[in-house]
């Protein structure tokens, strides 16, 4: 399917800035109507060939530029429960990258060029969000050490305690990305999202962006969610043990009971830069603007700039001496 | 290229300003630097006292002309004394001789016992060497010259004095000129090694700051995904088991130090001199 503007027939897209459907050709707001597609092979707008691959649920037609959404991958078993609409627009994302890297001296010349930056695309990344009821019981031995001084003698008192804790904690919507193409570590760094803006899924939010359906099942990905929940539970438990100098664990019993799972699409801006045969991905949270990615280094620039600084300081030192000599 | 110039514009502006300042100073002061002697109490016009008969008349005259020219350029008296007679079997005797010679004639370009330097080269040998040399400094020359700088001048002299005394004494005069022509702030000049080290450190910092990868920080906490109010400590028990106390005697320590002195002294006439000497 595509969203068409009733007024001019062009592709209407979701505008993050306006938080509404928008026609970039006639500036109409909320003038969209659905034009149903016929399969995933051809563009409903121009008939051009589409490349849906195994997981894509929304693509941009290479021929006419329309954003085509596949009903086959956004409905039935693949219908997300929730979607977090883009809040950050393309220009905003580009400005963030320029602000972050604009003053870095060793980047290749075209890293921030308009041509390269225009290739930036917004994508809805599939996530599973896990809810857990956690019970955590801990038996441990704690040590408190106190030191004081009297005259020339230092006293060290070590007190030993038996510790018992029994804690309940409920986790809600721990996100794990369900996309093979997205780097897990980088996706984790996109967190947190502001869940207050989560909305019930509607395909109109996808118009104007790329998207994938979940590449794996919630069960296959749960190990990562459990690891996150366990780490957070342990950190919360540690907060109850701050009076102790050292804690030696004797026995711990941590139970995570999965209570609910949501399938959601979360917004991410992607900028992929290729330099000397290597790919450098950058991701920006499409809601909060948080960014992750490491840019390449131009060795020629490093050499040239370092030589300039070194010779410049040498020259300044020489001129300093010459001026003193004449004074 | 445009980006390169823009990025280093501050550095280039600083260098251009320094170059301009140097150019103006050189134009105003550098070319026209000439001192006028103001010491009217000096008891002699002579600067070359060749008692040791080491120089020909032509060489003496040539040295006198050189000294006259250099004195006007740096505003300091430059005196040479050669001897071939016993003045005492240690450097202090030669130092006293040099200081007294300077004081007795009331040398000093600006005033009696003022700015100037005197080199005594005694070819009377007390051992396995040809002679002793002492360089006595006074006034601005005393302020300017460290022990290391005096050693540098003496090394220059000793390198050729046994084969060609005239050349050695010419070196002495020219070394004094070079060291004193750097102006009154010359002591603050940086050595080549210092400039190199500063440049290396600045470059190192520049490289470190700009190569440091901006690692994205994790901004979630243990509370991020906890349902509000749904973290509950059902039970918390801390049971005391035992305790023990250890003691340690603290050793007191003390530290001390010593201070050193400089190379300046006062002559028998009560005037301050610096200096240094050696054998050749």
XYZ file of C-alpha atoms in Angstrom:
607
model
C 0.000 0.000 0.000
C 0.940 3.624 -0.274
C -0.648 6.719 1.200
C -1.827 9.089 -1.477
C -2.757 12.708 -1.126
C -6.405 13.180 -1.994
C -5.638 16.640 -3.330
C -2.748 15.988 -5.696
C -2.232 12.233 -5.828
C 1.363 12.407 -4.583
C 2.779 10.181 -1.836
C 1.685 11.540 1.553
C 4.122 10.842 4.364
C 4.178 11.137 8.149
C 5.900 14.369 9.161
C 7.833 14.119 12.453
C 7.871 17.907 12.751
C 4.104 18.291 12.216
C 3.193 14.973 13.850
C 0.640 14.538 11.085
C 0.314 13.132 7.585
C 1.709 15.618 5.117
C 1.930 15.959 1.350
C 5.356 17.402 0.469
C 4.087 18.401 -2.984
C 0.940 20.390 -2.193
C 1.558 20.975 1.553
C -1.788 19.391 2.464
C -2.159 18.084 5.999
C -4.005 14.848 6.812
C -5.215 14.553 3.221
C -4.152 10.933 2.845
C -6.027 7.944 1.536
C -4.815 4.386 1.224
C -4.000 2.918 -2.175
C -3.854 -0.838 -1.625
C -0.919 -2.735 -3.105
C -0.787 -5.971 -5.014
C 2.022 -8.082 -3.616
C 5.527 -7.034 -2.754
C 7.179 -7.129 -6.159
C 5.940 -3.967 -7.866
C 5.301 -0.397 -6.846
C 1.619 0.463 -6.716
C 2.425 3.985 -7.840
C 4.683 3.438 -10.869
C 4.813 -0.318 -11.390
C 8.587 -0.323 -10.859
C 10.264 -3.380 -9.386
C 10.640 -3.476 -5.591
C 13.224 -5.376 -3.546
C 11.433 -6.611 -0.455
C 14.097 -9.081 0.657
C 13.258 -11.430 3.523
C 12.353 -8.901 6.182
C 11.504 -5.483 4.722
C 8.025 -4.281 5.544
C 8.347 -0.788 4.036
C 10.632 0.306 1.191
C 11.281 3.337 -0.946
C 10.630 2.733 -4.638
C 13.900 3.266 -6.497
C 11.974 4.498 -9.548
C 9.419 6.996 -8.260
C 10.531 7.580 -4.669
C 7.198 6.513 -3.165
C 7.217 4.799 0.211
C 5.491 1.451 -0.173
C 4.245 -0.468 2.869
C 3.675 -4.223 2.618
C 0.393 -5.342 4.180
C 1.756 -8.893 4.160
C 4.386 -7.932 6.704
C 2.437 -5.497 8.811
C -0.723 -7.451 9.484
C -1.814 -10.750 10.996
C 1.091 -12.357 12.886
C 3.358 -9.528 11.834
C 1.168 -6.703 12.995
C 3.040 -4.743 15.683
C 1.186 -3.985 18.885
C 2.813 -0.605 19.278
C 4.693 2.002 17.325
C 6.718 4.979 18.459
C 6.262 7.601 15.720
C 9.289 9.575 14.565
C 9.627 12.838 16.448
C 12.938 13.873 14.911
C 12.881 14.811 11.221
C 15.593 14.242 8.633
C 16.905 17.786 8.836
C 17.064 17.583 12.603
C 18.982 14.301 12.410
C 21.401 15.787 9.873
C 21.963 18.812 12.100
C 22.732 16.528 15.046
C 25.392 14.664 13.050
C 26.907 17.942 11.847
C 26.936 19.286 15.392
C 28.559 16.122 16.743
C 31.230 15.728 14.087
C 31.496 19.158 12.464
C 34.526 20.165 14.519
C 36.378 16.867 14.281
C 39.494 17.629 12.234
C 40.472 14.210 10.935
C 37.256 13.172 9.161
C 37.270 12.575 5.400
C 36.214 15.673 3.445
C 32.897 14.324 2.191
C 31.776 12.803 5.505
C 29.366 15.653 6.154
C 28.698 16.580 2.519
C 25.129 17.303 1.492
C 25.286 14.493 -1.068
C 26.268 11.887 1.517
C 23.928 13.206 4.192
C 20.966 13.113 1.839
C 21.334 9.312 1.803
C 20.273 9.227 5.451
C 17.087 7.211 5.925
C 14.623 6.820 8.749
C 13.767 3.249 9.654
C 11.307 1.604 11.977
C 13.297 -1.133 13.682
C 11.366 -4.156 15.008
C 11.676 -4.663 18.757
C 10.238 -7.056 21.261
C 9.454 -5.539 24.637
C 9.404 -7.876 27.605
C 7.624 -7.456 30.943
C 8.896 -9.463 33.924
C 7.872 -10.058 37.491
C 11.145 -10.631 39.295
C 11.779 -12.135 42.734
C 15.314 -11.974 44.013
C 16.481 -13.644 47.225
C 20.056 -13.250 48.392
C 22.124 -14.807 51.160
C 25.564 -13.259 51.586
C 28.287 -12.408 54.046
C 29.051 -8.697 54.488
C 32.146 -7.047 55.839
C 32.323 -3.594 57.431
C 35.783 -2.171 57.998
C 36.419 0.818 60.281
C 39.850 2.410 60.770
C 40.945 4.958 63.349
C 44.168 6.210 64.827
C 45.302 6.758 68.409
C 48.801 8.189 68.806
C 51.210 6.156 66.717
C 48.837 3.201 66.479
C 46.319 2.555 63.726
C 43.354 0.333 64.604
C 41.337 -1.605 62.022
C 38.028 -3.133 63.107
C 36.453 -5.718 60.812
C 32.817 -6.702 61.501
C 31.180 -9.658 59.793
C 27.416 -9.884 59.100
C 25.069 -12.455 57.644
C 22.893 -10.751 55.048
C 19.487 -11.768 53.776
C 17.421 -9.890 51.197
C 14.126 -10.750 49.551
C 13.125 -8.338 46.820
C 10.260 -8.046 44.341
C 10.617 -5.909 41.255
C 8.474 -5.594 38.139
C 10.107 -4.695 34.817
C 8.138 -3.239 31.950
C 8.975 -3.145 28.231
C 12.619 -4.135 28.246
C 13.443 -3.654 24.548
C 15.430 -6.056 22.380
C 15.820 -5.381 18.661
C 14.606 -8.116 16.348
C 16.644 -7.066 13.325
C 19.661 -9.005 12.116
C 20.882 -6.011 10.112
C 21.062 -3.758 13.152
C 24.051 -4.046 15.469
C 22.715 -5.181 18.870
C 25.202 -3.171 20.897
C 24.436 0.005 18.959
C 20.705 -0.565 19.249
C 21.084 -0.954 23.028
C 22.877 2.400 23.077
C 19.831 4.020 21.421
C 17.923 3.498 24.675
C 16.052 4.818 26.476
C 12.985 5.758 24.460
C 10.210 7.781 26.032
C 7.435 5.201 26.147
C 4.824 7.842 26.939
C 4.710 8.518 23.186
C 4.065 4.871 22.273
C 0.934 4.556 20.176
C -1.208 1.700 19.004
C 0.119 0.536 15.668
C -1.120 2.340 12.554
C 0.485 1.937 9.125
C 0.251 5.648 8.380
C 3.167 6.298 10.757
C 5.336 4.142 8.468
C 4.769 6.240 5.340
C 7.968 8.134 4.569
C 10.212 5.611 6.277
C 11.778 2.201 5.779
C 10.827 -0.681 8.049
C 11.393 -4.327 8.803
C 9.259 -7.035 10.305
C 10.750 -9.005 13.160
C 13.602 -11.197 11.889
C 13.416 -13.552 14.866
C 10.762 -14.656 17.330
C 10.288 -13.269 20.832
C 11.383 -16.627 22.261
C 14.635 -16.621 20.286
C 15.508 -13.159 21.562
C 14.471 -13.539 25.168
C 17.947 -14.446 26.399
C 19.041 -10.853 25.819
C 15.992 -9.456 27.608
C 16.576 -11.727 30.605
C 20.225 -10.693 30.774
C 19.186 -7.031 30.865
C 16.567 -7.685 33.562
C 19.035 -9.724 35.648
C 21.676 -7.008 35.421
C 19.191 -4.335 36.515
C 17.869 -6.506 39.369
C 21.428 -7.091 40.615
C 22.147 -3.362 40.472
C 18.982 -2.670 42.485
C 20.045 -5.302 45.016
C 23.510 -3.700 45.240
C 21.827 -0.431 46.235
C 20.646 -2.165 49.441
C 24.197 -3.257 50.311
C 26.032 0.054 50.203
C 26.772 0.012 53.963
C 29.189 -2.860 53.464
C 32.850 -2.593 52.488
C 32.693 -5.981 50.757
C 29.985 -8.554 50.125
C 30.596 -12.213 49.430
C 27.652 -13.959 47.884
C 26.672 -17.313 49.364
C 23.464 -18.102 47.511
C 21.224 -16.177 45.168
C 17.867 -17.088 43.765
C 16.690 -14.813 40.946
C 13.440 -15.707 39.221
C 12.179 -13.857 36.176
C 8.579 -14.562 35.263
C 7.688 -13.189 31.836
C 4.266 -11.595 32.120
C 3.798 -9.936 28.742
C 5.533 -9.371 25.401
C 4.856 -6.537 22.992
C 5.976 -6.330 19.420
C 6.803 -2.730 18.549
C 8.429 -0.578 15.900
C 10.875 2.057 17.163
C 12.253 4.964 15.120
C 15.930 5.137 14.135
C 17.718 7.361 11.641
C 20.552 5.547 9.826
C 23.551 7.066 8.110
C 25.964 4.641 6.489
C 29.299 6.017 5.337
C 31.738 3.946 3.298
C 35.422 4.851 3.387
C 38.208 2.855 1.743
C 36.057 -0.234 1.465
C 34.894 -0.200 5.076
C 31.391 0.647 6.251
C 30.785 2.990 9.181
C 27.179 2.918 10.487
C 25.642 5.764 12.515
C 22.315 5.557 14.246
C 20.230 8.310 15.766
C 17.266 7.692 18.025
C 14.342 9.040 15.970
C 12.630 10.239 19.132
C 15.338 11.549 21.491
C 18.190 12.303 19.065
C 20.698 10.150 20.934
C 23.451 9.131 18.536
C 25.977 6.323 18.255
C 28.709 5.480 15.737
C 32.420 6.052 15.211
C 33.598 7.965 12.158
C 36.623 6.983 10.033
C 39.955 8.802 10.267
C 41.753 10.248 7.253
C 45.437 9.390 7.740
C 46.467 12.090 5.273
C 44.681 14.698 7.396
C 46.188 13.365 10.615
C 49.687 13.614 9.141
C 49.117 17.055 7.599
C 47.454 18.614 10.644
C 49.912 17.147 13.128
C 52.822 18.417 11.035
C 51.190 21.859 10.892
C 50.746 22.033 14.670
C 54.274 20.779 15.349
C 55.949 23.114 12.860
C 53.680 25.979 13.943
C 54.750 25.652 17.585
C 58.405 25.348 16.519
C 58.034 28.513 14.451
C 56.298 30.328 17.330
C 59.153 29.316 19.656
C 61.739 30.559 17.172
C 59.908 33.865 16.672
C 59.573 34.227 20.449
C 63.360 33.967 20.754
C 63.929 36.389 17.880
C 61.634 38.982 19.477
C 63.369 38.637 22.853
C 66.705 38.964 21.128
C 65.753 42.271 19.537
C 64.072 43.770 22.629
C 42.716 23.893 1.307
C 40.012 26.347 2.356
C 39.103 24.144 5.330
C 42.765 23.746 6.214
C 43.331 27.516 6.312
C 40.112 28.018 8.260
C 41.030 25.351 10.809
C 44.488 26.765 11.487
C 43.653 30.435 11.050
C 44.341 31.203 14.731
C 47.789 29.615 14.537
C 48.601 31.423 11.305
C 47.368 34.759 12.695
C 49.531 34.322 15.814
C 52.580 33.503 13.704
C 51.897 36.425 11.377
C 51.542 38.787 14.350
C 54.773 37.521 15.897
C 56.532 37.919 12.560
C 55.171 41.454 12.228
C 56.269 42.358 15.773
C 59.715 40.971 15.083
C 59.909 42.844 11.772
C 58.946 46.152 13.363
C 61.322 45.678 16.308
C 64.146 44.667 14.001
C 63.547 47.689 11.816
C 63.301 50.085 14.755
C 65.928 48.681 17.078
C 67.853 45.912 15.411
C 69.629 47.893 12.737
C 70.294 51.012 14.732
C 71.433 49.423 17.960
C 74.543 51.295 19.030
C 75.576 52.146 22.559
C 77.360 55.261 23.770
C 79.983 54.797 26.421
C 79.137 56.679 29.611
C 81.974 55.576 31.886
C 84.325 58.549 32.106
C 86.314 57.238 35.073
C 87.991 54.299 33.341
C 91.715 54.698 33.635
C 92.638 53.395 30.199
C 91.462 53.218 26.601
C 93.400 49.982 26.128
C 91.570 46.658 25.894
C 94.307 44.261 24.801
C 97.006 43.742 27.416
C 99.365 41.242 25.807
C 101.842 40.883 28.666
C 102.465 37.283 27.627
C 103.687 38.394 24.167
C 101.445 35.960 22.328
C 100.168 38.268 19.629
C 101.889 40.167 16.844
C 101.365 43.924 16.634
C 99.035 43.430 13.691
C 97.002 40.883 15.614
C 96.757 43.185 18.621
C 95.581 46.036 16.429
C 93.080 43.828 14.686
C 91.685 42.670 18.031
C 91.470 46.268 19.297
C 89.398 47.241 16.251
C 87.133 44.256 16.664
C 86.645 44.989 20.372
C 85.872 48.666 19.708
C 83.198 47.665 17.198
C 81.685 44.975 19.433
C 81.673 47.182 22.532
C 79.549 49.785 20.739
C 77.180 47.085 19.513
C 76.568 45.455 22.901
C 77.372 48.252 25.375
C 79.903 46.231 27.383
C 83.642 46.511 27.892
C 85.603 43.572 26.505
C 89.090 43.186 27.937
C 91.840 40.673 27.162
C 94.882 40.096 29.345
C 97.616 37.586 28.471
C 100.283 36.667 31.003
C 103.270 34.422 31.315
C 104.092 34.775 34.992
C 103.184 33.059 38.244
C 100.096 34.519 39.910
C 99.303 31.613 42.243
C 98.889 27.893 41.914
C 95.074 27.789 41.904
C 92.122 29.208 40.046
C 91.139 31.504 42.908
C 94.415 33.370 42.522
C 93.722 33.905 38.836
C 90.140 34.884 39.638
C 91.352 37.491 42.107
C 93.885 38.743 39.576
C 91.154 39.140 36.942
C 88.702 40.819 39.312
C 91.344 43.200 40.663
C 92.550 44.048 37.155
C 88.996 44.936 36.167
C 88.368 46.902 39.353
C 91.719 48.738 39.348
C 91.191 50.106 35.843
C 87.543 50.806 36.663
C 86.323 49.049 33.525
C 82.632 49.079 32.750
C 80.895 50.490 29.678
C 78.148 52.324 31.546
C 79.997 53.178 34.763
C 83.125 52.204 36.753
C 82.933 48.485 37.643
C 79.861 48.293 35.431
C 78.989 46.231 32.374
C 81.943 44.296 31.018
C 84.001 41.132 30.787
C 87.678 40.366 31.145
C 89.578 37.272 30.032
C 92.919 36.518 31.650
C 94.988 33.881 29.868
C 98.132 32.968 31.805
C 100.615 30.814 29.903
C 102.737 30.161 32.957
C 102.278 26.468 33.586
C 102.026 24.806 36.986
C 101.444 21.313 35.614
C 100.874 19.213 32.494
C 99.043 21.935 30.681
C 99.995 25.097 28.833
C 98.219 27.616 30.990
C 95.225 28.799 33.018
C 92.372 30.974 31.894
C 89.750 32.910 33.858
C 86.817 34.861 32.529
C 85.553 37.548 34.910
C 82.107 39.044 34.302
C 80.510 42.164 35.708
C 77.239 44.097 35.513
C 74.938 42.998 32.678
C 77.442 40.400 31.531
C 77.431 38.874 35.004
C 73.614 38.803 34.955
C 73.495 37.237 31.518
C 76.134 34.552 31.886
C 75.381 31.285 33.652
C 78.187 28.868 34.518
C 77.245 26.782 31.511
C 77.483 29.781 29.178
C 80.921 30.707 30.591
C 82.035 27.135 29.996
C 80.826 27.369 26.410
C 82.979 30.445 25.787
C 86.011 28.840 27.443
C 85.517 25.654 25.420
C 85.532 27.736 22.256
C 88.753 29.435 23.365
C 90.480 26.248 24.530
C 89.726 24.483 21.246
C 92.261 26.608 19.354
C 94.254 28.656 21.865
C 97.292 26.357 21.961
C 97.704 26.484 18.189
C 96.422 29.930 17.407
C 95.940 32.334 20.320
C 94.772 35.160 18.061
C 91.948 33.042 16.677
C 91.016 31.940 20.195
C 90.802 35.543 21.466
C 88.804 36.556 18.403
C 86.365 33.777 19.275
C 86.167 35.094 22.833
C 85.225 38.595 21.599
C 82.703 37.277 19.092
C 81.135 34.853 21.575
C 80.612 37.712 24.027
C 79.067 39.776 21.245
C 76.700 36.994 20.196
C 75.557 36.246 23.727
C 75.126 39.896 24.728
C 73.525 41.088 21.494
C 70.300 39.258 22.318
C 69.083 42.129 24.468
C 68.047 42.434 28.073
C 65.417 39.690 27.803
C 67.873 37.216 26.334
C 67.881 35.187 29.532
C 64.252 34.256 28.894
C 65.036 32.767 25.488
C 64.111 29.116 25.022
C 66.681 26.559 24.005
C 66.171 24.538 20.845
C 65.515 21.413 22.901
C 62.904 23.214 25.017
C 61.063 24.476 21.928
C 61.154 20.979 20.444
C 59.798 19.416 23.638
C 57.005 22.033 23.899
C 56.083 21.432 20.253
C 56.024 17.673 20.836
C 53.825 18.029 23.940
C 51.377 20.433 22.254
C 51.181 18.144 19.224
C 50.661 15.136 21.481
C 47.756 16.853 23.242
C 46.271 17.950 19.915
C 46.454 14.394 18.625
C 45.108 12.868 21.826
C 42.128 15.228 22.076
C 41.148 14.909 18.437
C 41.732 11.182 18.064
C 39.815 10.283 21.216
C 36.715 8.461 20.041
C 33.474 9.910 21.354
C 32.109 6.748 22.874
C 28.352 6.775 23.259
C 27.432 6.524 26.902
C 24.829 4.160 28.194
C 22.003 6.363 29.475
C 19.708 3.763 30.960
C 19.855 2.963 34.679
C 18.720 0.029 36.758
C 15.436 1.919 37.306
C 14.688 2.692 33.634
C 12.426 -0.311 33.041
C 11.161 -0.768 36.598
C 7.427 -0.206 36.906
C 6.882 2.824 39.105
C 6.392 1.737 42.712
C 6.923 -1.914 41.827
C 10.283 -2.383 43.503
C 9.694 -3.799 46.943
C 12.117 -5.121 49.529
C 10.010 -7.818 51.231
C 12.618 -8.664 53.815
C 15.972 -7.299 54.870
C 18.069 -8.909 57.618
C 21.582 -7.974 58.668
C 22.772 -10.292 61.481
C 25.984 -9.471 63.295
C 28.308 -12.514 63.444
C 31.700 -11.450 64.774
C 34.324 -8.775 64.737
C 38.075 -8.480 65.228
C 40.503 -5.590 65.616
C 44.043 -5.390 64.294
C 46.655 -2.755 65.164
C 49.555 -1.329 63.242
C 52.311 0.933 64.496
C 52.801 3.984 62.305
C 56.433 4.849 61.664
C 57.085 8.605 61.637
C 59.268 9.863 58.887
C 61.136 13.068 58.361
C 62.679 14.622 55.356
C 65.340 17.229 54.836
C 67.098 19.048 52.108
C 69.928 21.343 51.261
C 70.311 24.399 49.162
C 73.078 25.326 46.804
C 74.619 28.625 45.957
C 75.311 30.492 42.809
C 78.561 31.374 41.053
C 78.781 35.003 42.060
C 81.364 36.511 44.406
C 82.657 39.860 45.583
C 86.134 41.009 44.685
C 88.629 42.493 47.165
C 87.537 45.908 45.901
C 84.005 45.146 47.032
C 82.497 44.755 43.559
C 80.346 41.872 42.375
C 81.762 39.533 39.721
C 80.804 36.286 38.130
C 83.127 34.025 36.266
C 84.736 30.720 35.559
C 88.009 29.261 34.445
C 90.011 26.249 33.374
C 93.278 24.888 32.010
C 94.430 24.581 28.436
